[in-house]
Amino acid sequence: MESHVEPQYLTNMERMGKTELYNLMTQYGDDVRTYAYAITRNREQAKDIAQEAFIKVYQNIGSFKGQSSFKTWLFAIARNLAINELRSSYVRRMVLFEWVKPDKMAESAEAAFMGKQSELELLNIVMGLSMKHREVLVLHLEHGMTKAEIGQLLGLSEGTVKSRLHRARKIVESKWREMER
């Protein structure tokens, strides 16, 4: 979870150049892709949605008025695209996960396997949550969004976001404990 500099210069911009688009894709591309993946549970769809979100930003930058953060606006576009994709008739839901981040320190093959296995199990629990719980959890933990930003993005009160985050954490904790038995 990196901190990003908010591109204030985009407010009220009528047109975007290729350099600005490239900079935004570099700064937010991974975040948009992982957020789309959290919604769709499909890596290829997530990549397509991320590309389409940036195309929409490029085409519609004039409609960004700075009433929310740029990241919130961008995530709203990605969310709408992802939900539309899920609604389409040809979508098949697949949960294939390969979120294994390379370790910086060498470790035994057994320890590496166990660590990756635990990470995959935890990710499978998170991806098994209902969309309303999975979405707030991923936005908060993976993308570092505040409860207020999540509320603005999803059209929910901050209290509802807080409640969903709490419930999501409880479900994950409960399922994790069941697996440990």
Coordinates of C-alpha atoms in Angstrom, one line a residue:
M1 CA 0.0 0.0 0.0
E2 CA 1.9 3.0 -1.3
S3 CA 0.9 6.6 -0.7
H4 CA 0.1 8.5 -3.8
V5 CA 0.4 12.2 -4.6
E6 CA -3.1 13.4 -5.4
P7 CA -3.1 14.9 -9.0
Q8 CA -4.8 18.2 -8.1
Y9 CA -4.0 19.6 -11.6
L10 CA -6.6 17.3 -13.1
T11 CA -9.5 19.2 -11.6
N12 CA -11.3 21.1 -14.3
M13 CA -8.9 19.8 -17.0
E14 CA -10.7 19.7 -20.4
R15 CA -8.3 17.3 -22.2
M16 CA -5.6 14.9 -21.1
G17 CA -2.3 14.3 -22.9
K18 CA -0.6 10.9 -23.3
T19 CA 2.0 11.9 -20.7
E20 CA -0.6 12.6 -18.0
L21 CA -2.4 9.3 -18.9
Y22 CA 0.8 7.4 -18.7
N23 CA 1.6 9.0 -15.3
L24 CA -1.8 8.1 -13.9
M25 CA -1.6 4.5 -15.2
T26 CA 1.8 4.2 -13.6
Q27 CA 0.6 5.7 -10.3
Y28 CA -2.8 3.9 -10.0
G29 CA -2.7 1.0 -12.4
D30 CA -1.9 -1.7 -9.9
D31 CA -4.5 -0.4 -7.5
V32 CA -7.2 -0.3 -10.1
R33 CA -6.4 -3.8 -11.3
T34 CA -6.4 -5.3 -7.8
Y35 CA -9.6 -3.6 -6.9
A36 CA -11.2 -4.8 -10.1
Y37 CA -9.9 -8.3 -9.3
A38 CA -11.5 -8.1 -5.8
I39 CA -14.8 -7.5 -7.4
T40 CA -14.6 -9.9 -10.4
R41 CA -12.3 -12.6 -9.0
N42 CA -10.9 -13.0 -12.4
R43 CA -7.4 -11.7 -13.4
E44 CA -8.0 -11.3 -17.1
Q45 CA -11.3 -9.4 -16.5
A46 CA -9.5 -7.2 -13.9
K47 CA -6.8 -6.3 -16.5
D48 CA -9.4 -5.5 -19.1
I49 CA -11.5 -3.4 -16.6
A50 CA -8.4 -1.5 -15.5
Q51 CA -7.5 -0.6 -19.1
E52 CA -11.1 0.4 -19.8
A53 CA -11.2 2.6 -16.7
F54 CA -8.1 4.5 -17.9
I55 CA -9.6 4.9 -21.3
K56 CA -12.8 6.4 -19.7
V57 CA -10.6 8.7 -17.6
Y58 CA -8.8 9.8 -20.8
Q59 CA -12.1 10.4 -22.6
N60 CA -14.0 12.0 -19.7
I61 CA -11.4 13.9 -17.7
G62 CA -13.4 17.1 -18.3
S63 CA -16.1 15.7 -16.0
F64 CA -13.7 15.4 -13.0
K65 CA -14.5 18.4 -10.9
G66 CA -12.5 17.5 -7.8
Q67 CA -15.6 16.9 -5.6
S68 CA -13.9 13.7 -4.5
S69 CA -10.3 12.6 -4.6
F70 CA -9.1 11.6 -8.0
K71 CA -8.5 8.0 -6.7
T72 CA -12.1 7.8 -5.5
W73 CA -13.4 9.0 -8.9
L74 CA -11.1 6.5 -10.7
F75 CA -12.2 3.7 -8.4
A76 CA -15.9 4.6 -9.0
I77 CA -15.3 4.2 -12.7
A78 CA -13.5 0.9 -12.2
R79 CA -16.3 -0.3 -9.9
N80 CA -19.0 0.5 -12.3
L81 CA -17.2 -1.3 -15.1
A82 CA -16.6 -4.3 -13.0
I83 CA -20.2 -4.6 -11.8
N84 CA -21.4 -4.2 -15.4
E85 CA -19.0 -7.0 -16.4
L86 CA -20.4 -9.3 -13.7
R87 CA -23.9 -8.6 -14.9
S88 CA -23.1 -9.6 -18.4
S89 CA -24.4 -13.0 -19.5
Y90 CA -21.1 -14.5 -20.7
V91 CA -19.3 -14.0 -17.4
R92 CA -18.1 -17.2 -15.6
R93 CA -16.9 -16.8 -12.1
M94 CA -13.5 -18.3 -11.4
V95 CA -11.4 -18.1 -8.4
L96 CA -7.8 -18.6 -9.5
F97 CA -5.4 -16.9 -7.3
E98 CA -1.7 -16.4 -7.8
W99 CA -1.0 -13.5 -5.3
V100 CA 2.4 -14.6 -4.2
K101 CA 4.7 -11.7 -3.6
P102 CA 8.4 -12.6 -3.9
D103 CA 10.2 -12.9 -0.6
K104 CA 13.3 -10.7 0.0
M105 CA 15.0 -13.2 2.2
A106 CA 15.9 -16.7 1.3
E107 CA 14.0 -19.4 3.2
S108 CA 13.7 -23.1 3.2
A109 CA 11.4 -24.7 0.6
E110 CA 9.2 -26.0 3.3
A111 CA 8.8 -22.6 5.0
A112 CA 8.2 -20.9 1.7
F113 CA 5.5 -23.5 0.8
M114 CA 3.8 -23.1 4.2
G115 CA 3.9 -19.3 3.9
K116 CA 2.4 -19.3 0.4
Q117 CA -0.2 -21.9 1.4
S118 CA -1.3 -19.7 4.4
E119 CA -1.4 -16.6 2.2
L120 CA -3.5 -18.5 -0.4
E121 CA -5.9 -19.8 2.3
L122 CA -6.4 -16.3 3.7
L123 CA -6.9 -14.8 0.3
N124 CA -9.5 -17.5 -0.5
I125 CA -11.3 -16.7 2.7
V126 CA -11.4 -13.0 1.7
M127 CA -12.4 -13.8 -1.8
G128 CA -15.2 -16.0 -0.4
L129 CA -16.8 -13.1 1.4
S130 CA -19.9 -11.5 0.0
M131 CA -19.2 -8.7 -2.4
K132 CA -20.3 -6.0 0.1
H133 CA -17.9 -7.3 2.8
R134 CA -15.0 -8.2 0.4
E135 CA -15.1 -4.8 -1.3
V136 CA -14.8 -2.6 1.8
L137 CA -12.1 -4.9 3.2
V138 CA -10.0 -4.8 0.1
L139 CA -10.5 -1.0 -0.4
H140 CA -9.4 -0.4 3.2
L141 CA -6.5 -2.8 3.6
E142 CA -5.1 -3.2 0.1
H143 CA -5.8 0.4 -1.2
G144 CA -5.5 2.3 2.1
M145 CA -8.8 4.2 1.6
T146 CA -10.4 5.8 4.6
K147 CA -13.9 4.9 5.7
A148 CA -15.1 8.2 4.4
E149 CA -13.5 7.7 1.0
I150 CA -15.0 4.2 0.8
G151 CA -18.4 5.6 1.8
Q152 CA -18.2 8.2 -0.9
L153 CA -17.1 5.6 -3.5
L154 CA -19.8 3.1 -2.6
G155 CA -22.6 5.6 -1.8
L156 CA -22.7 4.5 1.9
S157 CA -22.6 6.3 5.2
E158 CA -19.3 6.1 7.1
G159 CA -21.1 4.1 9.8
T160 CA -22.2 1.5 7.3
V161 CA -18.7 1.2 6.0
K162 CA -17.4 0.8 9.6
S163 CA -20.0 -1.9 10.3
R164 CA -19.2 -3.8 7.1
L165 CA -15.5 -3.7 7.8
H166 CA -16.1 -5.0 11.3
R167 CA -18.3 -7.8 10.1
A168 CA -15.8 -8.7 7.3
R169 CA -13.0 -9.0 9.8
K170 CA -15.1 -11.1 12.1
I171 CA -16.0 -13.5 9.3
V172 CA -12.4 -13.8 8.2
E173 CA -11.2 -14.4 11.7
S174 CA -13.9 -17.0 12.3
K175 CA -13.1 -18.9 9.1
W176 CA -9.4 -18.7 9.8
R177 CA -9.8 -20.2 13.2
E178 CA -12.0 -23.0 11.7
M179 CA -9.2 -23.9 9.3
E180 CA -6.6 -24.0 12.1
R181 CA -8.6 -26.7 14.0

